[in-house]
Amino acid sequence: MRVVATYLALIGGIAGLPAAGLAGQSMSAAEFDAYTRGKTFYYGRDGSAYGGEEYLDNRRVRWSFLDGQCQDGRWYEESGNICFTYEHLDEPQCWSFERGARGLVARFESDPSRLELYEVEQSAEPLHCLGPDVGA
């Protein structure tokens, strides 16, 4: 009985971890495209909402920090990473993506601190984006 209780406690602890703790191998561009295209993903970091990205056809994307402001961009594969370019950023943002037990795990490869995000939710709905300078 004690073994069962310990096992259940361990499983409960793992279930509370972000998907990053159970990540697998990096996804190829084809795997990433098949998994994300036509969907909106919401990402978390350290238990808090971080942002959302809408994955469109032809490797187009729309990113938001969930503040109503959105940036359009594109993605491509480079050196095994998925790199994003956005309309108001000069440098590409390169990430490695893995399938974890509870969804995507994204690691920012363009920075030595390696920011790590995890999939919180998927949706078929587009991101909520306000028009340019709304309320200004």
GROMACS .gro file of C-alpha atoms in nm:
model
  136
    1MET     CA    1   0.000   0.000   0.000
    2ARG     CA    2   0.286   0.239   0.083
    3VAL     CA    3   0.441   0.176  -0.261
    4VAL     CA    4   0.112   0.267  -0.431
    5ALA     CA    5   0.085   0.589  -0.228
    6THR     CA    6   0.444   0.683  -0.316
    7TYR     CA    7   0.379   0.610  -0.685
    8LEU     CA    8   0.062   0.823  -0.688
    9ALA     CA    9   0.245   1.109  -0.515
   10LEU     CA   10   0.525   1.088  -0.772
   11ILE     CA   11   0.281   1.089  -1.064
   12GLY     CA   12   0.094   1.382  -0.909
   13GLY     CA   13   0.422   1.571  -0.877
   14ILE     CA   14   0.516   1.503  -1.237
   15ALA     CA   15   0.172   1.612  -1.357
   16GLY     CA   16   0.232   1.948  -1.191
   17LEU     CA   17   0.560   2.005  -1.376
   18PRO     CA   18   0.573   2.203  -1.697
   19ALA     CA   19   0.603   1.991  -2.009
   20ALA     CA   20   0.973   2.087  -2.029
   21GLY     CA   21   1.058   1.829  -1.766
   22LEU     CA   22   0.942   1.553  -2.000
   23ALA     CA   23   1.069   1.684  -2.334
   24GLY     CA   24   1.189   1.463  -2.620
   25GLN     CA   25   1.387   1.519  -2.939
   26SER     CA   26   1.390   1.842  -3.141
   27MET     CA   27   1.125   1.862  -3.411
   28SER     CA   28   1.215   1.900  -3.778
   29ALA     CA   29   1.058   2.178  -3.984
   30ALA     CA   30   0.812   1.928  -4.137
   31GLU     CA   31   0.710   1.795  -3.794
   32PHE     CA   32   0.677   2.148  -3.654
   33ASP     CA   33   0.466   2.262  -3.950
   34ALA     CA   34   0.237   1.957  -3.931
   35TYR     CA   35   0.184   2.005  -3.556
   36THR     CA   36   0.126   2.383  -3.556
   37ARG     CA   37  -0.022   2.491  -3.891
   38GLY     CA   38  -0.374   2.632  -3.865
   39LYS     CA   39  -0.365   2.657  -3.486
   40THR     CA   40  -0.299   2.916  -3.220
   41PHE     CA   41  -0.074   2.813  -2.933
   42TYR     CA   42  -0.056   2.979  -2.593
   43TYR     CA   43   0.274   2.949  -2.408
   44GLY     CA   44   0.365   2.971  -2.043
   45ARG     CA   45   0.685   3.029  -1.850
   46ASP     CA   46   0.742   2.948  -1.483
   47GLY     CA   47   0.369   2.898  -1.425
   48SER     CA   48   0.261   3.229  -1.585
   49ALA     CA   49   0.118   3.324  -1.924
   50TYR     CA   50   0.392   3.435  -2.164
   51GLY     CA   51   0.236   3.482  -2.508
   52GLY     CA   52   0.056   3.330  -2.802
   53GLU     CA   53   0.139   3.251  -3.160
   54GLU     CA   54  -0.093   3.185  -3.449
   55TYR     CA   55   0.059   2.954  -3.712
   56LEU     CA   56  -0.070   3.033  -4.059
   57ASP     CA   57  -0.015   2.882  -4.405
   58ASN     CA   58   0.315   2.921  -4.589
   59ARG     CA   59   0.514   2.941  -4.263
   60ARG     CA   60   0.358   3.273  -4.166
   61VAL     CA   61   0.299   3.352  -3.798
   62ARG     CA   62   0.140   3.614  -3.575
   63TRP     CA   63   0.284   3.665  -3.222
   64SER     CA   64   0.141   3.849  -2.921
   65PHE     CA   65   0.242   3.890  -2.558
   66LEU     CA   66  -0.138   3.871  -2.503
   67ASP     CA   67  -0.168   4.248  -2.473
   68GLY     CA   68  -0.369   4.292  -2.796
   69GLN     CA   69  -0.058   4.397  -2.991
   70CYS     CA   70   0.045   4.149  -3.260
   71GLN     CA   71   0.348   4.115  -3.484
   72ASP     CA   72   0.337   3.933  -3.814
   73GLY     CA   73   0.632   3.722  -3.917
   74ARG     CA   74   0.762   3.411  -4.088
   75TRP     CA   75   0.953   3.105  -3.977
   76TYR     CA   76   1.220   2.888  -4.136
   77GLU     CA   77   1.452   2.606  -4.033
   78GLU     CA   78   1.821   2.676  -3.976
   79SER     CA   79   2.077   2.439  -3.822
   80GLY     CA   80   1.804   2.225  -3.669
   81ASN     CA   81   1.626   2.522  -3.509
   82ILE     CA   82   1.303   2.697  -3.603
   83CYS     CA   83   1.384   3.066  -3.657
   84PHE     CA   84   1.131   3.348  -3.666
   85THR     CA   85   1.158   3.690  -3.826
   86TYR     CA   86   0.908   3.960  -3.731
   87GLU     CA   87   0.826   4.292  -3.892
   88HIS     CA   88   0.984   4.510  -3.620
   89LEU     CA   89   1.283   4.296  -3.517
   90ASP     CA   90   1.619   4.304  -3.691
   91GLU     CA   91   1.753   3.969  -3.568
   92PRO     CA   92   1.592   3.627  -3.620
   93GLN     CA   93   1.463   3.456  -3.305
   94CYS     CA   94   1.575   3.091  -3.314
   95TRP     CA   95   1.416   2.821  -3.101
   96SER     CA   96   1.435   2.446  -3.066
   97PHE     CA   97   1.095   2.278  -3.032
   98GLU     CA   98   1.031   1.939  -2.877
   99ARG     CA   99   0.717   1.737  -2.811
  100GLY     CA  100   0.678   1.685  -2.438
  101ALA     CA  101   0.424   1.470  -2.259
  102ARG     CA  102   0.185   1.767  -2.242
  103GLY     CA  103   0.268   1.957  -2.561
  104LEU     CA  104   0.539   2.170  -2.714
  105VAL     CA  105   0.848   2.278  -2.528
  106ALA     CA  106   1.032   2.574  -2.685
  107ARG     CA  107   1.390   2.671  -2.595
  108PHE     CA  108   1.527   3.007  -2.706
  109GLU     CA  109   1.856   2.920  -2.876
  110SER     CA  110   1.946   3.283  -2.963
  111ASP     CA  111   2.029   3.361  -2.599
  112PRO     CA  112   2.271   3.185  -2.364
  113SER     CA  113   2.016   3.198  -2.078
  114ARG     CA  114   1.796   2.971  -2.294
  115LEU     CA  115   1.450   3.096  -2.210
  116GLU     CA  116   1.215   2.796  -2.201
  117LEU     CA  117   0.844   2.808  -2.279
  118TYR     CA  118   0.583   2.534  -2.271
  119GLU     CA  119   0.251   2.486  -2.446
  120VAL     CA  120  -0.043   2.567  -2.222
  121GLU     CA  121  -0.326   2.553  -2.473
  122GLN     CA  122  -0.407   2.508  -2.843
  123SER     CA  123  -0.697   2.677  -3.018
  124ALA     CA  124  -0.850   2.694  -3.364
  125GLU     CA  125  -0.939   3.058  -3.295
  126PRO     CA  126  -0.710   3.342  -3.414
  127LEU     CA  127  -0.516   3.560  -3.172
  128HIS     CA  128  -0.694   3.864  -3.034
  129CYS     CA  129  -0.518   4.154  -3.208
  130LEU     CA  130  -0.616   4.519  -3.188
  131GLY     CA  131  -0.571   4.739  -3.492
  132PRO     CA  132  -0.272   4.974  -3.521
  133ASP     CA  133  -0.271   5.254  -3.263
  134VAL     CA  134  -0.611   5.162  -3.116
  135GLY     CA  135  -0.674   5.389  -2.820
  136ALA     CA  136  -0.382   5.617  -2.903
   0.00000   0.00000   0.00000
